[in-house]
Amino acid sequence: MTFLWSYTDALAAGDDGWWRAATRHTADLLEADHWWLDPPAHIPVQHLLVETTALLSYALARSRDDDPGTVTGAHLAAWAAARPLPMLDESVPDTVEGSISLLQWSRIFEEQRLRQQNDLADLLHAAGHDLPGALGHELPGAAGHEMPGAAGHEMPGAAGHELPGAGGHEMPGTDDPVTGLWRDLVDRDNPGRRYGLDSRLPGPALTLGLGAVLHQFDRP
C-alpha cells in the first residue's frame, strides 16, 4: 500500500515549481476516493489515474500560464470526453465483412488515440517543454494546425527518482520530470519505460489513464 500524498510527492521528483503544485493539486482532487493506492496490478488503474490527472491538470493550466490549482475535475473530464475512443463491437461475426469492420475500427481507434496524444503534446509544448520522440502534430487526413506559442520556463527536478509502488522501475534520468512522465505514458516500444514492453499493459498507458480520469470525474 502506498499513500496518495507519498506517491504524488515522489511524482514531483524534487521539483519546487508548477509541477509540484500540479502533483499536490492532484492529491487534493483524488484524496476522497484514493487516499491510498493498491500495489500495482496488471492494469495499475490508480497509478495511471494519479499520473494522468497530474500531467493533464498541469498541461491545461501552464499552457495558458495559469495555476494548476484552478483546474477542476470537471475540466479534466471534459477534455477527455471531447476525445473519445471508439468502442469495439465484440459481436462482429468472423466473416470477411466482420474483418473489414474490425480493420475500420482499428484505424479509427488509432486516429483518435493519436489525437489524444498530440493534443496533450501541444499543451505541453505550449507550456515550454521539449518532448523528444513525440509524434508529429498532424493527424492522418487532418488539416495542419499551428502549435500554440510556448511560454518557456525552467522546471527544476531530480533525476532517477523511483516512484513508490511502481513495480521497481525507476523514472529515467531527466532534468524535467514532466517530460519524463510524458515519455513513460506514451512510449510503448522501450522496455526501459515504466509502461513499455515489459509492463504488458493491454493498451497505451495514456489512453488507459485518460479513461480512468473520465471515469473518476465525469459524475452527475
PDB file of N, CA and C in Angstrom, residues 87-158:
ATOM      1  N   MET A  87     -15.731   2.295 -29.374  1.00  0.00           N
ATOM      2  CA  MET A  87     -15.898   1.029 -28.672  1.00  0.00           C
ATOM      3  C   MET A  87     -15.814  -0.135 -29.662  1.00  0.00           C
ATOM      4  N   LEU A  88     -15.199  -1.219 -29.209  1.00  0.00           N
ATOM      5  CA  LEU A  88     -15.096  -2.403 -30.048  1.00  0.00           C
ATOM      6  C   LEU A  88     -16.382  -3.217 -29.943  1.00  0.00           C
ATOM      7  N   ASP A  89     -16.968  -3.507 -31.083  1.00  0.00           N
ATOM      8  CA  ASP A  89     -18.170  -4.342 -31.119  1.00  0.00           C
ATOM      9  C   ASP A  89     -17.734  -5.810 -31.111  1.00  0.00           C
ATOM     10  N   GLU A  90     -17.847  -6.437 -29.944  1.00  0.00           N
ATOM     11  CA  GLU A  90     -17.374  -7.817 -29.804  1.00  0.00           C
ATOM     12  C   GLU A  90     -18.305  -8.833 -30.459  1.00  0.00           C
ATOM     13  N   SER A  91     -19.439  -8.370 -30.970  1.00  0.00           N
ATOM     14  CA  SER A  91     -20.362  -9.283 -31.642  1.00  0.00           C
ATOM     15  C   SER A  91     -20.112  -9.366 -33.141  1.00  0.00           C
ATOM     16  N   VAL A  92     -19.042  -8.711 -33.619  1.00  0.00           N
ATOM     17  CA  VAL A  92     -18.733  -8.743 -35.051  1.00  0.00           C
ATOM     18  C   VAL A  92     -18.497 -10.189 -35.483  1.00  0.00           C
ATOM     19  N   PRO A  93     -19.177 -10.658 -36.516  1.00  0.00           N
ATOM     20  CA  PRO A  93     -19.025 -12.063 -36.943  1.00  0.00           C
ATOM     21  C   PRO A  93     -17.666 -12.323 -37.570  1.00  0.00           C
ATOM     22  N   ASP A  94     -17.263 -13.586 -37.538  1.00  0.00           N
ATOM     23  CA  ASP A  94     -15.984 -13.992 -38.109  1.00  0.00           C
ATOM     24  C   ASP A  94     -16.169 -14.226 -39.602  1.00  0.00           C
ATOM     25  N   THR A  95     -16.356 -13.131 -40.323  1.00  0.00           N
ATOM     26  CA  THR A  95     -16.565 -13.169 -41.766  1.00  0.00           C
ATOM     27  C   THR A  95     -15.682 -12.112 -42.405  1.00  0.00           C
ATOM     28  N   VAL A  96     -15.706 -12.089 -43.727  1.00  0.00           N
ATOM     29  CA  VAL A  96     -14.946 -11.051 -44.443  1.00  0.00           C
ATOM     30  C   VAL A  96     -15.459  -9.674 -44.039  1.00  0.00           C
ATOM     31  N   GLU A  97     -16.787  -9.534 -43.987  1.00  0.00           N
ATOM     32  CA  GLU A  97     -17.364  -8.251 -43.601  1.00  0.00           C
ATOM     33  C   GLU A  97     -16.965  -7.889 -42.177  1.00  0.00           C
ATOM     34  N   GLY A  98     -16.938  -8.901 -41.295  1.00  0.00           N
ATOM     35  CA  GLY A  98     -16.531  -8.649 -39.921  1.00  0.00           C
ATOM     36  C   GLY A  98     -15.082  -8.207 -39.831  1.00  0.00           C
ATOM     37  N   SER A  99     -14.221  -8.826 -40.633  1.00  0.00           N
ATOM     38  CA  SER A  99     -12.811  -8.450 -40.647  1.00  0.00           C
ATOM     39  C   SER A  99     -12.628  -7.016 -41.135  1.00  0.00           C
ATOM     40  N   ILE A 100     -13.381  -6.631 -42.147  1.00  0.00           N
ATOM     41  CA  ILE A 100     -13.316  -5.255 -42.652  1.00  0.00           C
ATOM     42  C   ILE A 100     -13.773  -4.281 -41.572  1.00  0.00           C
ATOM     43  N   SER A 101     -14.843  -4.659 -40.844  1.00  0.00           N
ATOM     44  CA  SER A 101     -15.341  -3.814 -39.779  1.00  0.00           C
ATOM     45  C   SER A 101     -14.294  -3.628 -38.680  1.00  0.00           C
ATOM     46  N   LEU A 102     -13.587  -4.714 -38.342  1.00  0.00           N
ATOM     47  CA  LEU A 102     -12.549  -4.621 -37.321  1.00  0.00           C
ATOM     48  C   LEU A 102     -11.381  -3.750 -37.787  1.00  0.00           C
ATOM     49  N   LEU A 103     -11.039  -3.856 -39.059  1.00  0.00           N
ATOM     50  CA  LEU A 103      -9.968  -3.013 -39.597  1.00  0.00           C
ATOM     51  C   LEU A 103     -10.356  -1.536 -39.540  1.00  0.00           C
ATOM     52  N   GLN A 104     -11.615  -1.259 -39.870  1.00  0.00           N
ATOM     53  CA  GLN A 104     -12.088   0.120 -39.800  1.00  0.00           C
ATOM     54  C   GLN A 104     -12.054   0.631 -38.367  1.00  0.00           C
ATOM     55  N   TRP A 105     -12.499  -0.223 -37.420  1.00  0.00           N
ATOM     56  CA  TRP A 105     -12.449   0.164 -36.013  1.00  0.00           C
ATOM     57  C   TRP A 105     -11.016   0.441 -35.576  1.00  0.00           C
ATOM     58  N   SER A 106     -10.089  -0.437 -35.982  1.00  0.00           N
ATOM     59  CA  SER A 106      -8.686  -0.279 -35.607  1.00  0.00           C
ATOM     60  C   SER A 106      -8.115   1.033 -36.128  1.00  0.00           C
ATOM     61  N   ARG A 107      -8.473   1.377 -37.370  1.00  0.00           N
ATOM     62  CA  ARG A 107      -7.970   2.621 -37.959  1.00  0.00           C
ATOM     63  C   ARG A 107      -8.509   3.832 -37.204  1.00  0.00           C
ATOM     64  N   ILE A 108      -9.799   3.830 -36.903  1.00  0.00           N
ATOM     65  CA  ILE A 108     -10.403   4.956 -36.193  1.00  0.00           C
ATOM     66  C   ILE A 108      -9.841   5.058 -34.775  1.00  0.00           C
ATOM     67  N   PHE A 109      -9.658   3.906 -34.134  1.00  0.00           N
ATOM     68  CA  PHE A 109      -9.096   3.899 -32.781  1.00  0.00           C
ATOM     69  C   PHE A 109      -7.715   4.549 -32.779  1.00  0.00           C
ATOM     70  N   GLU A 110      -6.875   4.170 -33.749  1.00  0.00           N
ATOM     71  CA  GLU A 110      -5.522   4.718 -33.791  1.00  0.00           C
ATOM     72  C   GLU A 110      -5.538   6.211 -34.080  1.00  0.00           C
ATOM     73  N   GLU A 111      -6.414   6.664 -34.952  1.00  0.00           N
ATOM     74  CA  GLU A 111      -6.510   8.094 -35.239  1.00  0.00           C
ATOM     75  C   GLU A 111      -6.928   8.870 -33.987  1.00  0.00           C
ATOM     76  N   GLN A 112      -7.899   8.331 -33.262  1.00  0.00           N
ATOM     77  CA  GLN A 112      -8.362   9.011 -32.059  1.00  0.00           C
ATOM     78  C   GLN A 112      -7.314   8.951 -30.945  1.00  0.00           C
ATOM     79  N   ARG A 113      -6.610   7.840 -30.865  1.00  0.00           N
ATOM     80  CA  ARG A 113      -5.533   7.740 -29.873  1.00  0.00           C
ATOM     81  C   ARG A 113      -4.450   8.766 -30.159  1.00  0.00           C
ATOM     82  N   LEU A 114      -4.099   8.912 -31.434  1.00  0.00           N
ATOM     83  CA  LEU A 114      -3.104   9.914 -31.799  1.00  0.00           C
ATOM     84  C   LEU A 114      -3.602  11.325 -31.511  1.00  0.00           C
ATOM     85  N   ARG A 115      -4.891  11.532 -31.661  1.00  0.00           N
ATOM     86  CA  ARG A 115      -5.434  12.853 -31.348  1.00  0.00           C
ATOM     87  C   ARG A 115      -5.261  13.158 -29.859  1.00  0.00           C
ATOM     88  N   GLN A 116      -5.571  12.176 -29.009  1.00  0.00           N
ATOM     89  CA  GLN A 116      -5.350  12.366 -27.579  1.00  0.00           C
ATOM     90  C   GLN A 116      -3.891  12.734 -27.299  1.00  0.00           C
ATOM     91  N   GLN A 117      -3.001  11.940 -27.849  1.00  0.00           N
ATOM     92  CA  GLN A 117      -1.581  12.123 -27.587  1.00  0.00           C
ATOM     93  C   GLN A 117      -1.078  13.454 -28.123  1.00  0.00           C
ATOM     94  N   ASN A 118      -1.460  13.778 -29.347  1.00  0.00           N
ATOM     95  CA  ASN A 118      -0.961  15.002 -29.965  1.00  0.00           C
ATOM     96  C   ASN A 118      -1.538  16.256 -29.321  1.00  0.00           C
ATOM     97  N   ASP A 119      -2.813  16.194 -28.929  1.00  0.00           N
ATOM     98  CA  ASP A 119      -3.413  17.364 -28.284  1.00  0.00           C
ATOM     99  C   ASP A 119      -2.756  17.639 -26.937  1.00  0.00           C
ATOM    100  N   LEU A 120      -2.440  16.591 -26.192  1.00  0.00           N
ATOM    101  CA  LEU A 120      -1.742  16.794 -24.925  1.00  0.00           C
ATOM    102  C   LEU A 120      -0.314  17.275 -25.171  1.00  0.00           C
ATOM    103  N   ALA A 121       0.328  16.740 -26.208  1.00  0.00           N
ATOM    104  CA  ALA A 121       1.671  17.200 -26.553  1.00  0.00           C
ATOM    105  C   ALA A 121       1.664  18.689 -26.894  1.00  0.00           C
ATOM    106  N   ASP A 122       0.641  19.145 -27.606  1.00  0.00           N
ATOM    107  CA  ASP A 122       0.539  20.568 -27.933  1.00  0.00           C
ATOM    108  C   ASP A 122       0.480  21.418 -26.664  1.00  0.00           C
ATOM    109  N   LEU A 123      -0.299  20.970 -25.679  1.00  0.00           N
ATOM    110  CA  LEU A 123      -0.402  21.722 -24.431  1.00  0.00           C
ATOM    111  C   LEU A 123       0.945  21.776 -23.716  1.00  0.00           C
ATOM    112  N   LEU A 124       1.656  20.655 -23.690  1.00  0.00           N
ATOM    113  CA  LEU A 124       2.944  20.621 -23.010  1.00  0.00           C
ATOM    114  C   LEU A 124       3.989  21.447 -23.746  1.00  0.00           C
ATOM    115  N   HIS A 125       3.941  21.440 -25.079  1.00  0.00           N
ATOM    116  CA  HIS A 125       4.828  22.317 -25.849  1.00  0.00           C
ATOM    117  C   HIS A 125       4.527  23.776 -25.535  1.00  0.00           C
ATOM    118  N   ALA A 126       3.258  24.115 -25.455  1.00  0.00           N
ATOM    119  CA  ALA A 126       2.868  25.490 -25.152  1.00  0.00           C
ATOM    120  C   ALA A 126       3.316  25.891 -23.755  1.00  0.00           C
ATOM    121  N   ALA A 127       3.447  24.910 -22.866  1.00  0.00           N
ATOM    122  CA  ALA A 127       3.924  25.174 -21.511  1.00  0.00           C
ATOM    123  C   ALA A 127       5.443  25.252 -21.442  1.00  0.00           C
ATOM    124  N   GLY A 128       6.113  25.019 -22.572  1.00  0.00           N
ATOM    125  CA  GLY A 128       7.554  25.195 -22.636  1.00  0.00           C
ATOM    126  C   GLY A 128       8.375  23.931 -22.549  1.00  0.00           C
ATOM    127  N   HIS A 129       7.787  22.778 -22.799  1.00  0.00           N
ATOM    128  CA  HIS A 129       8.509  21.510 -22.669  1.00  0.00           C
ATOM    129  C   HIS A 129       8.868  20.917 -24.025  1.00  0.00           C
ATOM    130  N   ASP A 130      10.085  20.412 -24.102  1.00  0.00           N
ATOM    131  CA  ASP A 130      10.541  19.690 -25.286  1.00  0.00           C
ATOM    132  C   ASP A 130      10.213  18.220 -25.074  1.00  0.00           C
ATOM    133  N   LEU A 131       9.534  17.622 -26.037  1.00  0.00           N
ATOM    134  CA  LEU A 131       9.104  16.234 -25.890  1.00  0.00           C
ATOM    135  C   LEU A 131       9.827  15.373 -26.916  1.00  0.00           C
ATOM    136  N   PRO A 132      11.012  14.880 -26.584  1.00  0.00           N
ATOM    137  CA  PRO A 132      11.742  14.033 -27.530  1.00  0.00           C
ATOM    138  C   PRO A 132      10.963  12.777 -27.846  1.00  0.00           C
ATOM    139  N   GLY A 133      10.905  12.460 -29.123  1.00  0.00           N
ATOM    140  CA  GLY A 133      10.206  11.252 -29.537  1.00  0.00           C
ATOM    141  C   GLY A 133       8.724  11.434 -29.713  1.00  0.00           C
ATOM    142  N   ALA A 134       8.205  12.649 -29.483  1.00  0.00           N
ATOM    143  CA  ALA A 134       6.772  12.867 -29.673  1.00  0.00           C
ATOM    144  C   ALA A 134       6.440  12.791 -31.144  1.00  0.00           C
ATOM    145  N   LEU A 135       5.243  12.306 -31.443  1.00  0.00           N
ATOM    146  CA  LEU A 135       4.816  12.194 -32.821  1.00  0.00           C
ATOM    147  C   LEU A 135       4.534  13.567 -33.404  1.00  0.00           C
ATOM    148  N   GLY A 136       4.486  13.628 -34.721  1.00  0.00           N
ATOM    149  CA  GLY A 136       4.116  14.874 -35.378  1.00  0.00           C
ATOM    150  C   GLY A 136       2.709  15.282 -34.988  1.00  0.00           C
ATOM    151  N   HIS A 137       2.424  16.542 -35.106  1.00  0.00           N
ATOM    152  CA  HIS A 137       1.158  17.054 -34.599  1.00  0.00           C
ATOM    153  C   HIS A 137       0.099  17.187 -35.679  1.00  0.00           C
ATOM    154  N   GLU A 138       0.191  16.385 -36.703  1.00  0.00           N
ATOM    155  CA  GLU A 138      -0.866  16.380 -37.708  1.00  0.00           C
ATOM    156  C   GLU A 138      -1.438  14.986 -37.835  1.00  0.00           C
ATOM    157  N   LEU A 139      -2.716  14.850 -37.578  1.00  0.00           N
ATOM    158  CA  LEU A 139      -3.355  13.547 -37.666  1.00  0.00           C
ATOM    159  C   LEU A 139      -3.558  13.131 -39.116  1.00  0.00           C
ATOM    160  N   PRO A 140      -3.627  11.843 -39.383  1.00  0.00           N
ATOM    161  CA  PRO A 140      -3.858  11.403 -40.752  1.00  0.00           C
ATOM    162  C   PRO A 140      -5.151  11.995 -41.299  1.00  0.00           C
ATOM    163  N   GLY A 141      -5.039  12.625 -42.451  1.00  0.00           N
ATOM    164  CA  GLY A 141      -6.222  13.178 -43.086  1.00  0.00           C
ATOM    165  C   GLY A 141      -6.686  14.489 -42.504  1.00  0.00           C
ATOM    166  N   ALA A 142      -5.963  15.002 -41.479  1.00  0.00           N
ATOM    167  CA  ALA A 142      -6.394  16.257 -40.854  1.00  0.00           C
ATOM    168  C   ALA A 142      -5.597  17.405 -41.398  1.00  0.00           C
ATOM    169  N   ALA A 143      -6.237  18.555 -41.472  1.00  0.00           N
ATOM    170  CA  ALA A 143      -5.532  19.744 -41.930  1.00  0.00           C
ATOM    171  C   ALA A 143      -4.525  20.143 -40.876  1.00  0.00           C
ATOM    172  N   GLY A 144      -3.358  20.628 -41.304  1.00  0.00           N
ATOM    173  CA  GLY A 144      -2.337  21.056 -40.367  1.00  0.00           C
ATOM    174  C   GLY A 144      -2.829  22.199 -39.514  1.00  0.00           C
ATOM    175  N   HIS A 145      -2.315  22.250 -38.296  1.00  0.00           N
ATOM    176  CA  HIS A 145      -2.682  23.357 -37.439  1.00  0.00           C
ATOM    177  C   HIS A 145      -1.439  23.884 -36.761  1.00  0.00           C
ATOM    178  N   GLU A 146      -1.477  25.129 -36.376  1.00  0.00           N
ATOM    179  CA  GLU A 146      -0.312  25.768 -35.801  1.00  0.00           C
ATOM    180  C   GLU A 146      -0.245  25.480 -34.316  1.00  0.00           C
ATOM    181  N   MET A 147       0.924  25.149 -33.845  1.00  0.00           N
ATOM    182  CA  MET A 147       1.094  24.860 -32.438  1.00  0.00           C
ATOM    183  C   MET A 147       1.106  26.157 -31.654  1.00  0.00           C
ATOM    184  N   PRO A 148       0.475  26.189 -30.483  1.00  0.00           N
ATOM    185  CA  PRO A 148       0.444  27.406 -29.699  1.00  0.00           C
ATOM    186  C   PRO A 148       1.845  27.865 -29.332  1.00  0.00           C
ATOM    187  N   GLY A 149       2.012  29.157 -29.178  1.00  0.00           N
ATOM    188  CA  GLY A 149       3.302  29.702 -28.799  1.00  0.00           C
ATOM    189  C   GLY A 149       3.696  29.234 -27.413  1.00  0.00           C
ATOM    190  N   ALA A 150       4.966  28.903 -27.227  1.00  0.00           N
ATOM    191  CA  ALA A 150       5.438  28.386 -25.954  1.00  0.00           C
ATOM    192  C   ALA A 150       5.752  29.517 -25.004  1.00  0.00           C
ATOM    193  N   ALA A 151       5.343  29.324 -23.758  1.00  0.00           N
ATOM    194  CA  ALA A 151       5.707  30.262 -22.715  1.00  0.00           C
ATOM    195  C   ALA A 151       6.781  29.579 -21.881  1.00  0.00           C
ATOM    196  N   GLY A 152       8.024  29.591 -22.356  1.00  0.00           N
ATOM    197  CA  GLY A 152       9.087  28.790 -21.769  1.00  0.00           C
ATOM    198  C   GLY A 152       9.353  29.140 -20.318  1.00  0.00           C
ATOM    199  N   HIS A 153       9.630  28.130 -19.513  1.00  0.00           N
ATOM    200  CA  HIS A 153      10.037  28.337 -18.137  1.00  0.00           C
ATOM    201  C   HIS A 153      10.855  27.141 -17.709  1.00  0.00           C
ATOM    202  N   GLU A 154      11.695  27.365 -16.727  1.00  0.00           N
ATOM    203  CA  GLU A 154      12.587  26.300 -16.286  1.00  0.00           C
ATOM    204  C   GLU A 154      11.953  25.531 -15.145  1.00  0.00           C
ATOM    205  N   MET A 155      11.981  24.222 -15.226  1.00  0.00           N
ATOM    206  CA  MET A 155      11.389  23.384 -14.198  1.00  0.00           C
ATOM    207  C   MET A 155      12.485  22.573 -13.525  1.00  0.00           C
ATOM    208  N   PRO A 156      12.958  22.966 -12.339  1.00  0.00           N
ATOM    209  CA  PRO A 156      13.972  22.175 -11.667  1.00  0.00           C
ATOM    210  C   PRO A 156      13.427  20.818 -11.286  1.00  0.00           C
ATOM    211  N   GLY A 157      14.269  19.802 -11.352  1.00  0.00           N
ATOM    212  CA  GLY A 157      13.789  18.467 -10.990  1.00  0.00           C
ATOM    213  C   GLY A 157      14.945  17.542 -10.708  1.00  0.00           C
ATOM    214  N   ALA A 158      14.664  16.463 -10.019  1.00  0.00           N
ATOM    215  CA  ALA A 158      15.686  15.492  -9.679  1.00  0.00           C
ATOM    216  C   ALA A 158      15.598  14.318 -10.623  1.00  0.00           C
TER     217      ALA A 158
END
